[in-house]
Each structure stands twice: as structure tokens, then as C-alpha cells.
């Protein structure tokens, strides 16, 4: 399947910006739909990078001023994060020194080894690898002193998680403490090998990172781990960059480790896609494309701006299909699993719709409220929205919030009428709460 | 020989005396200069082949900017660092002045005139800061952050450049200048009043329109960095702040604004 022309142009642009051979996907002389180009750049977390490389980008063809302005702004916004990110990483690594230290993974490590500067590579979390679960448990305690707490209350007790998310609301940052590089555990020998070969990176203040071959392996392992929800184009670009920049010895080590630790099939699939997009070396024989690569390729063309689009529904099916294949340890097309996923998804949708038509019930969403004069301030936890309620709406909210279980609207309305509201005002108040997203 | 600036507890940065980065930091944070402690992170810049300045921290390359973009980039990056390491406070997007032993906060969106008004009134009244106001939890005391006021292009005519200051280019805010008011204070004062200034040349007489509490609370939430999730006590602080006198101030000149403030709040 051919890529849409704008995506093809973007892939060629990205390859040129990082000196990869490129796959010449775009038709020569073809135009660029710049709004779509920009949408793809944002979707794949590439705006700060493109903003930092505007001059090189412009040498490939004129970039409209409004696009250039948006990219410059994105780069500036991310640049503003970098001092905090760099100092926080050091503070966290210092705190973790007593547990045997940590290896910096993904974002900050890739930014330091493969980009010109930190501001070129957006990353949401700080990913750190610690020795084992005992080190992680001690790390959780040490990081609590800096305001980091497990994202989920019971997560610290979940022993089988390969990473544990710790969040500081003040820092607005998540630290993922990994004990492994992937969900399906690496062999112990692989973990020993990557710890033994780690290196200190002066460009990252002397922090430990994976050696180049392991860093490329890790990128390849993760590139297709979540082909639907991840910044796939960037992840594949980085996989291609990291592999392309390995010297001959590191390439040999890459291939040898991939085979020795059973990563070759998974890694080769990612390298195959990266080669198809950016012309980067595959290093390993690329298997016949399975469901993961096919969904990844499909996904690149989807648009997410409207949840009701076919693309959104397909994304849902793809995620469930791939989860089924992961659970079965399968890497092929998985047509049987796809059929079951489609049937299950359709059945769930029908059951959900039928239930909501037959038995609509309303309950207050999780919220914090504070009286403020004659009004009530309601802060909805899930969305962060804050509403000011007055008069009947306050009475309606209190009535709904006081109930132990969801109730049908008619029953709530009856309760409001019993509390003294006229039937039409009771109905209007409940409708207003529903419209505001306070009842679900 | 280095110069250093301490912006908050544990937030110190240094730069080589005479370097562009030291010049920019001295212009933005004149009230924060300290003797450099050992081990303080060090900012450096070097000129890239294309003429841009690459900013690094202890050798780690962070970002590149044009020469005339350096100060706004450092300002935003360092304020971000302060906001994201300072616990126990509600950070609000505000300027502040001392007024009769209390802090008056000037709040509002970009371009509303709060920085310019604080800088103008700061010629005679103790200036407590611009861009960011840290309200301490739970006692509602303002921990001042008296960085130089950031004056945007629209206000260049009413607040002429200080000697030695330059005009910088900010990709997000447009041209800016830094202005250190004559009277700068580091006094910790209880938050006394909240004012949303709105400058307009068309205003004949300055007016102070009182705001309803719920409206004040919503506006404060809108102007708090990190929102209500940052600290579970933030909503309580905002509800308590909303009980303070709060006004929308429409004005054309700083003199008229001061007169209107005096009428509403009493003498400073």
C-alpha cells in the first residue's frame, strides 16, 4: 500500500534531516498539503525537532511562514522545559545512587546520543532502569522524599510490572522505574549484559546509558510495541538513526545480541518498517509482515481529530487485536484473532448501546466541591474542569451526589420535586448537569 | 570568574562573568544575584556555525536560539524550573506590589497590561515581582519573586527603555524588554487584594469594578500554573483568596490607575 503523498514527503524530509539514505517515497514534484504535514508532525511528536531544523528543512523546499512560525513556537516551548528536565534528571539520579544507580533510557538518553540538543526531542516521562525489584522498591522510597508517588495506589505492590510510574504533581513529571526493557522479560543474561556494557555519557552529565548496540536494540524492540498510540514515525526514525550510526563492531554486536536473547524477530520487523520509510539498514533478514507491521502502516494514514471516524474505530480494533496476539505470543497475521476481535468489539458495542437505551442511569462524576458565597464550585477530577453552580443546579447536584448508586433520571427528578422544585425546573437542572459533564 | 543567581531554595545557576548568558541573567534577575555556591549548575553558550547561540548546562546541550532571543528563552526556562520544584505554594500568573503592608496581585492574560502597570507603579511603591506570584499554602502570604518586569512591545512607548537594556525577540510573546523598577522588595506580605488590569487608551476615567467571588475563583484557577492537580490544597487557597477584595481595573495611565487603586484600597 502506498503512503499518502504528504506522509511520503514527511518521511523523506525526516530521513534527509538526520542523514539517513531515505526511501524516496514522495513523487518528484508533488505538492505538500502543509496543514496535513503539520498535523502529522504534531501527532508523531516531531514539532520541536522540525522547529530546530527549520533551516535544513527550508533547503528541501520553501516552508510556508505560518508553518515555520508554529514549528518555531513548538521548539521554543519545549526548549523552556529543558533546564528543569536536565536538573531534575540529575537530582533523581543522585537520589537513586544508593540503590546501585540507574541507566537512563529512551527520551533523554536518545536526545543526548542522537540529537544535537535536548530541545529537539520531546519526551513525556523520565525512563530509568534499576537493577531489580528490590532496588526499585528502595528507589520508590527515596523518590518519595522529592514528591514522587506511584501513579496507581497499588502499583508498587504489582510485582510483575516491568515499569512503575511515579508521579510528582508539583514537577508535573512522571518517572518510570524499569526493572526490564520490555514487558515480556528479557533473559537474566541479557540484563546482566546490558548492565555490564553500560557507559557514562559526558553529554548527559556523566549519567549511565545503554551502549550503542543495546540502545538501538531497545529502540527497535519498542518501536512497534504500541503502533497505534505511540509517536510511531518518530520511534521508527530513531530506530533507523540509531542502527545507521552503529559502527561495524556495534552492528555485529547488535545482530549477535538480538539472536542470542531471542529478540531478532521483533527487532527485524521494526527495522524492516524503518527501512521502508527512511532507507535505514535492516541488519537482520526481515520476516514477512505480520499484523503489527500491517496495523502500523495502516495507522500512519489515520486521522484522530474526530472520535467518530472510521480511523478511531479501527484503532480500537487494532489495539485489541494486537493484545490478543501478544497474549498468545504470536507474530503473524493472526486472522483468526482478528475475526474474534471484530466480533467481540461489535458485540460489546451493541450490548453497551442496548443497555444505555434500556436503562439509562445517572451518577455524579468524581469531583471536589467548595461553597463560595451562594454558589458551589465543583472541580471534576477526570477532566480538570471547574463549574460554578447556583440555585436549582446546586440542589440537583447535591441530590445526585448524595445517592449511593446510579439512578434513572425519572427517579432523580422525582426526588428533586419532593425536595420542592417544580417538575420543569427539576428536569432542566438535571439536563444542565448532564450538559456540563457532571453526571454520567 | 562566575556570577550566580539563586531563584528559589535549591534553584541556583551560574554563568561566566562577561558572557552573553550572564548579561541576560543579570538583566532578568538583578535582585537574585548571590555568591556562587560550590557545585552549582553552570550555564554556557557557544556560537554555532550558523550564528545561533547553543545554550548548555554543565556541558549538556539544551537548546539553540538567535542572539537576540537569549534572555526570553532563559527567563522562561528558569521560571519553569522554579515553578516545578517549589512545593507548598500556589503559583499564579501575576505581577505584585506592596500596598499598605499587604500584597496587591495584578492578574490577567498576556497583554492585559499587568507587567507594565506593576513596573510603572514600582517607581514609587515596593515592587514584588512579575510573571509569577507564589502564594504560600496555607497562610496566603506572597513569597515575592522580584524578577525584572517583562515589558511587551505594546507598552514600549509608555515605559521607555532603561539605560543599558536592550530589546529582545521572543518567538512566543514578540519583542520584549526588561525593566527593573526603582523600589524592589523581598518582603513576604499577606495577599491583600486582587486586581485584573485592562489598559485602554480610550478609557476616560479609571474605574475599579468589583468582581463576584465565584468569578474571581474561576479566574484564579485559570491563572494558576499546574492547575488544581498541583497540590490538593490549591482549591482551598483559591476559595480563600476569592474572599479578598477583587476588582477589574480599566485605565489609560498609571497615574489614573494609582488614583483608582487608592480610592478602592486606601492609601498605599
mmCIF file of C-alpha atoms in Angstrom, chain A residues 36-326:
data_model
loop_
_atom_site.group_PDB
_atom_site.id
_atom_site.type_symbol
_atom_site.label_atom_id
_atom_site.label_comp_id
_atom_site.label_asym_id
_atom_site.label_seq_id
_atom_site.Cartn_x
_atom_site.Cartn_y
_atom_site.Cartn_z
ATOM 1 C CA UNK A 36 -1.745 17.747 6.975
ATOM 2 C CA UNK A 37 2.059 17.783 7.133
ATOM 3 C CA UNK A 38 1.862 19.842 10.321
ATOM 4 C CA UNK A 39 -0.841 17.573 11.750
ATOM 5 C CA UNK A 40 1.410 14.559 11.211
ATOM 6 C CA UNK A 41 4.394 16.358 12.747
ATOM 7 C CA UNK A 42 2.377 17.080 15.896
ATOM 8 C CA UNK A 43 0.815 13.608 16.022
ATOM 9 C CA UNK A 44 4.241 11.978 15.957
ATOM 10 C CA UNK A 45 5.847 14.391 18.461
ATOM 11 C CA UNK A 46 8.209 15.807 15.864
ATOM 12 C CA UNK A 47 7.384 19.527 16.092
ATOM 13 C CA UNK A 48 10.336 20.607 18.315
ATOM 14 C CA UNK A 49 12.710 18.644 16.076
ATOM 15 C CA UNK A 50 11.313 20.139 12.883
ATOM 16 C CA UNK A 51 11.372 23.583 14.523
ATOM 17 C CA UNK A 52 15.029 23.207 15.448
ATOM 18 C CA UNK A 53 15.911 22.055 11.914
ATOM 19 C CA UNK A 54 13.884 24.651 10.014
ATOM 20 C CA UNK A 55 16.862 25.940 8.063
ATOM 21 C CA UNK A 56 17.682 22.437 6.792
ATOM 22 C CA UNK A 57 14.007 21.800 6.095
ATOM 23 C CA UNK A 58 13.728 25.009 4.100
ATOM 24 C CA UNK A 59 16.654 23.891 1.931
ATOM 25 C CA UNK A 60 14.435 20.994 0.737
ATOM 26 C CA UNK A 61 11.704 23.403 -0.311
ATOM 27 C CA UNK A 62 10.051 26.576 0.920
ATOM 28 C CA UNK A 63 8.174 26.133 4.191
ATOM 29 C CA UNK A 64 5.136 28.448 4.487
ATOM 30 C CA UNK A 65 5.674 31.147 7.109
ATOM 31 C CA UNK A 66 2.682 30.111 9.238
ATOM 32 C CA UNK A 67 4.010 26.537 9.378
ATOM 33 C CA UNK A 68 7.515 27.758 10.197
ATOM 34 C CA UNK A 69 6.099 30.033 12.926
ATOM 35 C CA UNK A 70 4.190 27.175 14.539
ATOM 36 C CA UNK A 71 7.268 24.940 14.471
ATOM 37 C CA UNK A 72 9.460 27.680 15.954
ATOM 38 C CA UNK A 73 6.916 28.159 18.753
ATOM 39 C CA UNK A 74 6.778 24.403 19.439
ATOM 40 C CA UNK A 75 10.561 24.287 19.600
ATOM 41 C CA UNK A 76 10.652 27.318 21.933
ATOM 42 C CA UNK A 77 8.041 25.786 24.262
ATOM 43 C CA UNK A 78 9.983 22.552 24.563
ATOM 44 C CA UNK A 79 13.262 24.452 24.961
ATOM 45 C CA UNK A 80 11.693 26.107 28.028
ATOM 46 C CA UNK A 81 11.353 22.634 29.593
ATOM 47 C CA UNK A 82 14.968 21.654 29.186
ATOM 48 C CA UNK A 83 16.640 23.343 32.169
ATOM 49 C CA UNK A 84 14.120 21.762 34.519
ATOM 50 C CA UNK A 85 14.381 18.367 32.800
ATOM 51 C CA UNK A 86 18.180 18.345 32.904
ATOM 52 C CA UNK A 87 18.441 19.392 36.550
ATOM 53 C CA UNK A 88 15.621 17.113 37.675
ATOM 54 C CA UNK A 89 17.216 14.111 35.984
ATOM 55 C CA UNK A 90 20.443 14.773 37.854
ATOM 56 C CA UNK A 91 18.671 15.210 41.175
ATOM 57 C CA UNK A 92 16.765 11.961 40.659
ATOM 58 C CA UNK A 93 19.912 10.049 39.656
ATOM 59 C CA UNK A 94 21.691 11.371 42.758
ATOM 60 C CA UNK A 95 18.803 10.130 44.891
ATOM 61 C CA UNK A 96 18.987 6.706 43.262
ATOM 62 C CA UNK A 97 22.755 6.313 43.743
ATOM 63 C CA UNK A 98 22.340 4.283 46.975
ATOM 64 C CA UNK A 99 20.315 1.608 45.117
ATOM 65 C CA UNK A 100 23.153 0.923 42.671
ATOM 66 C CA UNK A 101 22.385 3.730 40.266
ATOM 67 C CA UNK A 102 20.173 3.757 37.216
ATOM 68 C CA UNK A 103 20.524 3.653 33.456
ATOM 69 C CA UNK A 104 18.782 6.474 31.599
ATOM 70 C CA UNK A 105 16.573 5.054 28.843
ATOM 71 C CA UNK A 106 14.608 6.438 25.901
ATOM 72 C CA UNK A 107 13.987 10.208 25.663
ATOM 73 C CA UNK A 108 16.854 11.953 27.494
ATOM 74 C CA UNK A 109 19.321 9.218 26.511
ATOM 75 C CA UNK A 110 18.353 9.291 22.830
ATOM 76 C CA UNK A 111 18.340 13.102 22.898
ATOM 77 C CA UNK A 112 21.898 13.125 24.244
ATOM 78 C CA UNK A 113 23.288 10.454 21.919
ATOM 79 C CA UNK A 114 21.414 11.028 18.681
ATOM 80 C CA UNK A 115 20.123 14.597 18.507
ATOM 81 C CA UNK A 116 22.039 17.867 18.577
ATOM 82 C CA UNK A 117 20.360 19.092 21.758
ATOM 83 C CA UNK A 118 17.734 18.189 24.341
ATOM 84 C CA UNK A 119 15.171 20.625 22.900
ATOM 85 C CA UNK A 120 14.936 18.621 19.683
ATOM 86 C CA UNK A 121 13.388 15.578 21.306
ATOM 87 C CA UNK A 122 10.143 15.773 23.248
ATOM 88 C CA UNK A 123 9.601 13.160 25.927
ATOM 89 C CA UNK A 124 6.809 12.844 28.403
ATOM 90 C CA UNK A 125 8.432 10.748 31.108
ATOM 91 C CA UNK A 126 11.854 10.026 32.528
ATOM 92 C CA UNK A 127 12.552 6.331 31.963
ATOM 93 C CA UNK A 128 15.162 4.814 34.261
ATOM 94 C CA UNK A 129 16.336 1.227 34.559
ATOM 95 C CA UNK A 130 17.293 -0.012 38.022
ATOM 96 C CA UNK A 131 18.914 -3.335 38.917
ATOM 97 C CA UNK A 132 15.987 -5.314 40.233
ATOM 98 C CA UNK A 133 12.732 -5.132 42.150
ATOM 99 C CA UNK A 134 14.466 -4.638 45.491
ATOM 100 C CA UNK A 135 16.320 -1.630 44.052
ATOM 101 C CA UNK A 136 13.066 -0.331 42.615
ATOM 102 C CA UNK A 137 11.289 -0.636 45.959
ATOM 103 C CA UNK A 138 14.068 1.305 47.688
ATOM 104 C CA UNK A 139 14.014 3.799 44.842
ATOM 105 C CA UNK A 140 10.301 4.393 45.364
ATOM 106 C CA UNK A 141 11.002 5.270 48.999
ATOM 107 C CA UNK A 142 13.906 7.558 48.095
ATOM 108 C CA UNK A 143 11.960 9.394 45.394
ATOM 109 C CA UNK A 144 9.028 9.938 47.749
ATOM 110 C CA UNK A 145 11.257 12.482 49.526
ATOM 111 C CA UNK A 146 11.220 14.509 46.297
ATOM 112 C CA UNK A 147 7.440 14.323 45.958
ATOM 113 C CA UNK A 148 7.110 11.324 43.622
ATOM 114 C CA UNK A 149 4.399 8.789 44.411
ATOM 115 C CA UNK A 150 3.153 5.727 42.491
ATOM 116 C CA UNK A 151 0.624 6.767 39.842
ATOM 117 C CA UNK A 152 -1.701 3.978 40.932
ATOM 118 C CA UNK A 153 -2.074 3.282 44.628
ATOM 119 C CA UNK A 154 -1.412 -0.449 44.318
ATOM 120 C CA UNK A 155 1.176 -0.228 41.553
ATOM 121 C CA UNK A 156 4.136 -0.514 43.910
ATOM 122 C CA UNK A 157 2.835 -3.880 45.009
ATOM 123 C CA UNK A 158 2.402 -5.169 41.458
ATOM 124 C CA UNK A 159 5.483 -7.285 41.222
ATOM 125 C CA UNK A 160 5.140 -8.328 37.604
ATOM 126 C CA UNK A 161 5.180 -4.812 36.140
ATOM 127 C CA UNK A 162 8.381 -4.158 34.145
ATOM 128 C CA UNK A 163 8.000 -0.458 34.847
ATOM 129 C CA UNK A 164 6.435 1.527 37.640
ATOM 130 C CA UNK A 165 5.123 5.045 37.105
ATOM 131 C CA UNK A 166 5.905 7.586 39.834
ATOM 132 C CA UNK A 167 4.330 11.000 39.544
ATOM 133 C CA UNK A 168 5.077 14.381 41.058
ATOM 134 C CA UNK A 169 2.204 16.817 40.601
ATOM 135 C CA UNK A 170 4.441 19.763 41.527
ATOM 136 C CA UNK A 171 7.055 18.800 38.945
ATOM 137 C CA UNK A 172 4.309 17.740 36.522
ATOM 138 C CA UNK A 173 6.513 14.799 35.630
ATOM 139 C CA UNK A 174 6.346 11.009 35.619
ATOM 140 C CA UNK A 175 9.363 8.844 36.315
ATOM 141 C CA UNK A 176 9.084 5.278 35.061
ATOM 142 C CA UNK A 177 11.293 2.958 37.073
ATOM 143 C CA UNK A 178 12.009 -0.083 34.907
ATOM 144 C CA UNK A 179 13.454 -3.385 36.030
ATOM 145 C CA UNK A 180 13.456 -4.723 32.469
ATOM 146 C CA UNK A 181 13.487 -3.321 28.947
ATOM 147 C CA UNK A 182 10.263 -4.981 27.886
ATOM 148 C CA UNK A 183 7.004 -6.342 29.203
ATOM 149 C CA UNK A 184 7.849 -9.960 28.337
ATOM 150 C CA UNK A 185 11.019 -10.196 30.397
ATOM 151 C CA UNK A 186 14.480 -10.293 28.861
ATOM 152 C CA UNK A 187 16.621 -13.282 29.900
ATOM 153 C CA UNK A 188 18.708 -12.614 33.015
ATOM 154 C CA UNK A 189 21.846 -12.933 30.882
ATOM 155 C CA UNK A 190 20.617 -10.081 28.663
ATOM 156 C CA UNK A 191 20.049 -7.806 31.656
ATOM 157 C CA UNK A 192 23.479 -8.688 33.032
ATOM 158 C CA UNK A 193 24.981 -7.925 29.624
ATOM 159 C CA UNK A 194 23.360 -4.513 29.282
ATOM 160 C CA UNK A 195 24.374 -3.508 32.810
ATOM 161 C CA UNK A 196 27.947 -4.690 32.177
ATOM 162 C CA UNK A 197 28.215 -2.751 28.911
ATOM 163 C CA UNK A 198 26.554 0.486 30.021
ATOM 164 C CA UNK A 199 28.570 3.643 29.541
ATOM 165 C CA UNK A 200 28.754 7.037 31.168
ATOM 166 C CA UNK A 201 27.769 9.849 28.846
ATOM 167 C CA UNK A 202 29.543 13.188 29.391
ATOM 168 C CA UNK A 203 26.843 14.895 27.299
ATOM 169 C CA UNK A 204 24.346 13.781 29.939
ATOM 170 C CA UNK A 205 26.339 14.933 32.935
ATOM 171 C CA UNK A 206 28.055 11.542 33.258
ATOM 172 C CA UNK A 207 24.770 9.631 33.589
ATOM 173 C CA UNK A 208 24.768 5.959 32.587
ATOM 174 C CA UNK A 209 23.129 4.983 29.291
ATOM 175 C CA UNK A 210 22.965 1.750 27.293
ATOM 176 C CA UNK A 211 25.830 1.065 24.932
ATOM 177 C CA UNK A 212 25.041 1.963 21.290
ATOM 178 C CA UNK A 213 24.039 -1.567 20.258
ATOM 179 C CA UNK A 214 21.725 -2.025 23.246
ATOM 180 C CA UNK A 215 20.291 1.438 22.745
ATOM 181 C CA UNK A 216 19.437 0.562 19.136
ATOM 182 C CA UNK A 217 18.025 -2.812 20.216
ATOM 183 C CA UNK A 218 15.868 -1.146 22.837
ATOM 184 C CA UNK A 219 14.544 1.391 20.328
ATOM 185 C CA UNK A 220 13.738 -1.386 17.856
ATOM 186 C CA UNK A 221 12.039 -3.523 20.495
ATOM 187 C CA UNK A 222 9.833 -0.601 21.495
ATOM 188 C CA UNK A 223 9.181 0.948 18.083
ATOM 189 C CA UNK A 224 6.273 -1.378 17.338
ATOM 190 C CA UNK A 225 5.256 -2.166 20.928
ATOM 191 C CA UNK A 226 2.277 0.183 20.615
ATOM 192 C CA UNK A 227 1.958 1.032 16.936
ATOM 193 C CA UNK A 228 -1.439 2.668 17.446
ATOM 194 C CA UNK A 229 -0.981 5.059 20.385
ATOM 195 C CA UNK A 230 2.722 5.891 20.152
ATOM 196 C CA UNK A 231 4.523 8.559 18.097
ATOM 197 C CA UNK A 232 5.246 5.800 15.607
ATOM 198 C CA UNK A 233 7.008 7.805 12.913
ATOM 199 C CA UNK A 234 9.452 9.294 15.426
ATOM 200 C CA UNK A 235 10.080 5.936 17.064
ATOM 201 C CA UNK A 236 10.855 4.308 13.715
ATOM 202 C CA UNK A 237 13.020 7.263 12.687
ATOM 203 C CA UNK A 238 15.047 6.913 15.888
ATOM 204 C CA UNK A 239 15.364 3.167 15.357
ATOM 205 C CA UNK A 240 16.704 3.854 11.870
ATOM 206 C CA UNK A 241 19.072 6.592 13.101
ATOM 207 C CA UNK A 242 20.480 4.511 15.939
ATOM 208 C CA UNK A 243 21.093 1.481 13.747
ATOM 209 C CA UNK A 244 22.519 3.544 10.890
ATOM 210 C CA UNK A 245 25.047 5.190 13.196
ATOM 211 C CA UNK A 246 26.415 1.930 14.630
ATOM 212 C CA UNK A 247 29.952 1.165 13.506
ATOM 213 C CA UNK A 248 30.792 -2.268 12.112
ATOM 214 C CA UNK A 249 31.637 -3.781 15.506
ATOM 215 C CA UNK A 250 28.472 -2.425 17.101
ATOM 216 C CA UNK A 251 26.376 -3.707 14.192
ATOM 217 C CA UNK A 252 27.842 -7.167 14.685
ATOM 218 C CA UNK A 253 27.134 -6.923 18.394
ATOM 219 C CA UNK A 254 23.574 -5.762 17.667
ATOM 220 C CA UNK A 255 22.882 -8.789 15.477
ATOM 221 C CA UNK A 256 24.601 -11.217 17.833
ATOM 222 C CA UNK A 257 22.684 -9.978 20.885
ATOM 223 C CA UNK A 258 19.359 -9.881 19.039
ATOM 224 C CA UNK A 259 19.816 -13.564 18.141
ATOM 225 C CA UNK A 260 21.306 -14.665 21.472
ATOM 226 C CA UNK A 261 18.498 -13.112 23.506
ATOM 227 C CA UNK A 262 15.624 -14.051 21.183
ATOM 228 C CA UNK A 263 14.845 -10.517 20.061
ATOM 229 C CA UNK A 264 15.645 -10.982 16.375
ATOM 230 C CA UNK A 265 12.123 -11.473 15.022
ATOM 231 C CA UNK A 266 10.677 -8.485 16.874
ATOM 232 C CA UNK A 267 13.649 -6.249 16.105
ATOM 233 C CA UNK A 268 13.781 -7.221 12.434
ATOM 234 C CA UNK A 269 10.127 -6.240 11.950
ATOM 235 C CA UNK A 270 10.816 -2.728 13.269
ATOM 236 C CA UNK A 271 13.983 -2.417 11.197
ATOM 237 C CA UNK A 272 12.045 -3.555 8.147
ATOM 238 C CA UNK A 273 9.491 -0.769 8.575
ATOM 239 C CA UNK A 274 12.190 1.814 9.297
ATOM 240 C CA UNK A 275 13.982 0.765 6.097
ATOM 241 C CA UNK A 276 10.722 1.055 4.143
ATOM 242 C CA UNK A 277 10.191 4.608 5.443
ATOM 243 C CA UNK A 278 13.688 6.007 5.750
ATOM 244 C CA UNK A 279 16.036 3.663 3.917
ATOM 245 C CA UNK A 280 17.913 2.715 7.089
ATOM 246 C CA UNK A 281 19.777 -0.613 7.240
ATOM 247 C CA UNK A 282 17.806 -3.696 8.270
ATOM 248 C CA UNK A 283 20.835 -5.678 9.566
ATOM 249 C CA UNK A 284 18.648 -8.778 10.001
ATOM 250 C CA UNK A 285 16.514 -10.713 7.497
ATOM 251 C CA UNK A 286 13.097 -9.049 7.577
ATOM 252 C CA UNK A 287 10.252 -11.540 8.090
ATOM 253 C CA UNK A 288 7.037 -11.494 6.066
ATOM 254 C CA UNK A 289 4.962 -8.625 7.555
ATOM 255 C CA UNK A 290 2.669 -9.647 10.389
ATOM 256 C CA UNK A 291 -0.325 -7.954 11.975
ATOM 257 C CA UNK A 292 1.831 -5.482 13.896
ATOM 258 C CA UNK A 293 3.564 -4.043 10.825
ATOM 259 C CA UNK A 294 0.339 -4.036 8.828
ATOM 260 C CA UNK A 295 -1.548 -2.149 11.532
ATOM 261 C CA UNK A 296 1.397 0.222 11.925
ATOM 262 C CA UNK A 297 1.398 1.012 8.213
ATOM 263 C CA UNK A 298 -2.397 1.447 8.232
ATOM 264 C CA UNK A 299 -2.260 3.667 11.286
ATOM 265 C CA UNK A 300 0.069 6.152 9.648
ATOM 266 C CA UNK A 301 -2.818 7.202 7.421
ATOM 267 C CA UNK A 302 -5.459 7.548 10.122
ATOM 268 C CA UNK A 303 -6.722 10.880 11.398
ATOM 269 C CA UNK A 304 -7.671 11.352 15.007
ATOM 270 C CA UNK A 305 -9.457 14.679 15.013
ATOM 271 C CA UNK A 306 -12.911 13.112 15.168
ATOM 272 C CA UNK A 307 -13.615 10.234 17.524
ATOM 273 C CA UNK A 308 -16.456 9.039 15.339
ATOM 274 C CA UNK A 309 -14.302 8.441 12.291
ATOM 275 C CA UNK A 310 -13.627 5.009 10.968
ATOM 276 C CA UNK A 311 -9.976 5.562 11.928
ATOM 277 C CA UNK A 312 -10.852 5.770 15.610
ATOM 278 C CA UNK A 313 -12.902 2.591 15.494
ATOM 279 C CA UNK A 314 -10.130 0.804 13.639
ATOM 280 C CA UNK A 315 -7.598 1.962 16.221
ATOM 281 C CA UNK A 316 -9.711 0.303 18.883
ATOM 282 C CA UNK A 317 -9.881 -2.952 16.922
ATOM 283 C CA UNK A 318 -6.148 -2.831 16.203
ATOM 284 C CA UNK A 319 -5.217 -2.380 19.851
ATOM 285 C CA UNK A 320 -7.357 -5.341 20.946
ATOM 286 C CA UNK A 321 -6.153 -7.491 18.076
ATOM 287 C CA UNK A 322 -2.509 -6.865 18.940
ATOM 288 C CA UNK A 323 -3.144 -7.509 22.616
ATOM 289 C CA UNK A 324 -4.649 -10.882 21.727
ATOM 290 C CA UNK A 325 -1.620 -11.721 19.598
ATOM 291 C CA UNK A 326 0.752 -10.617 22.374
#
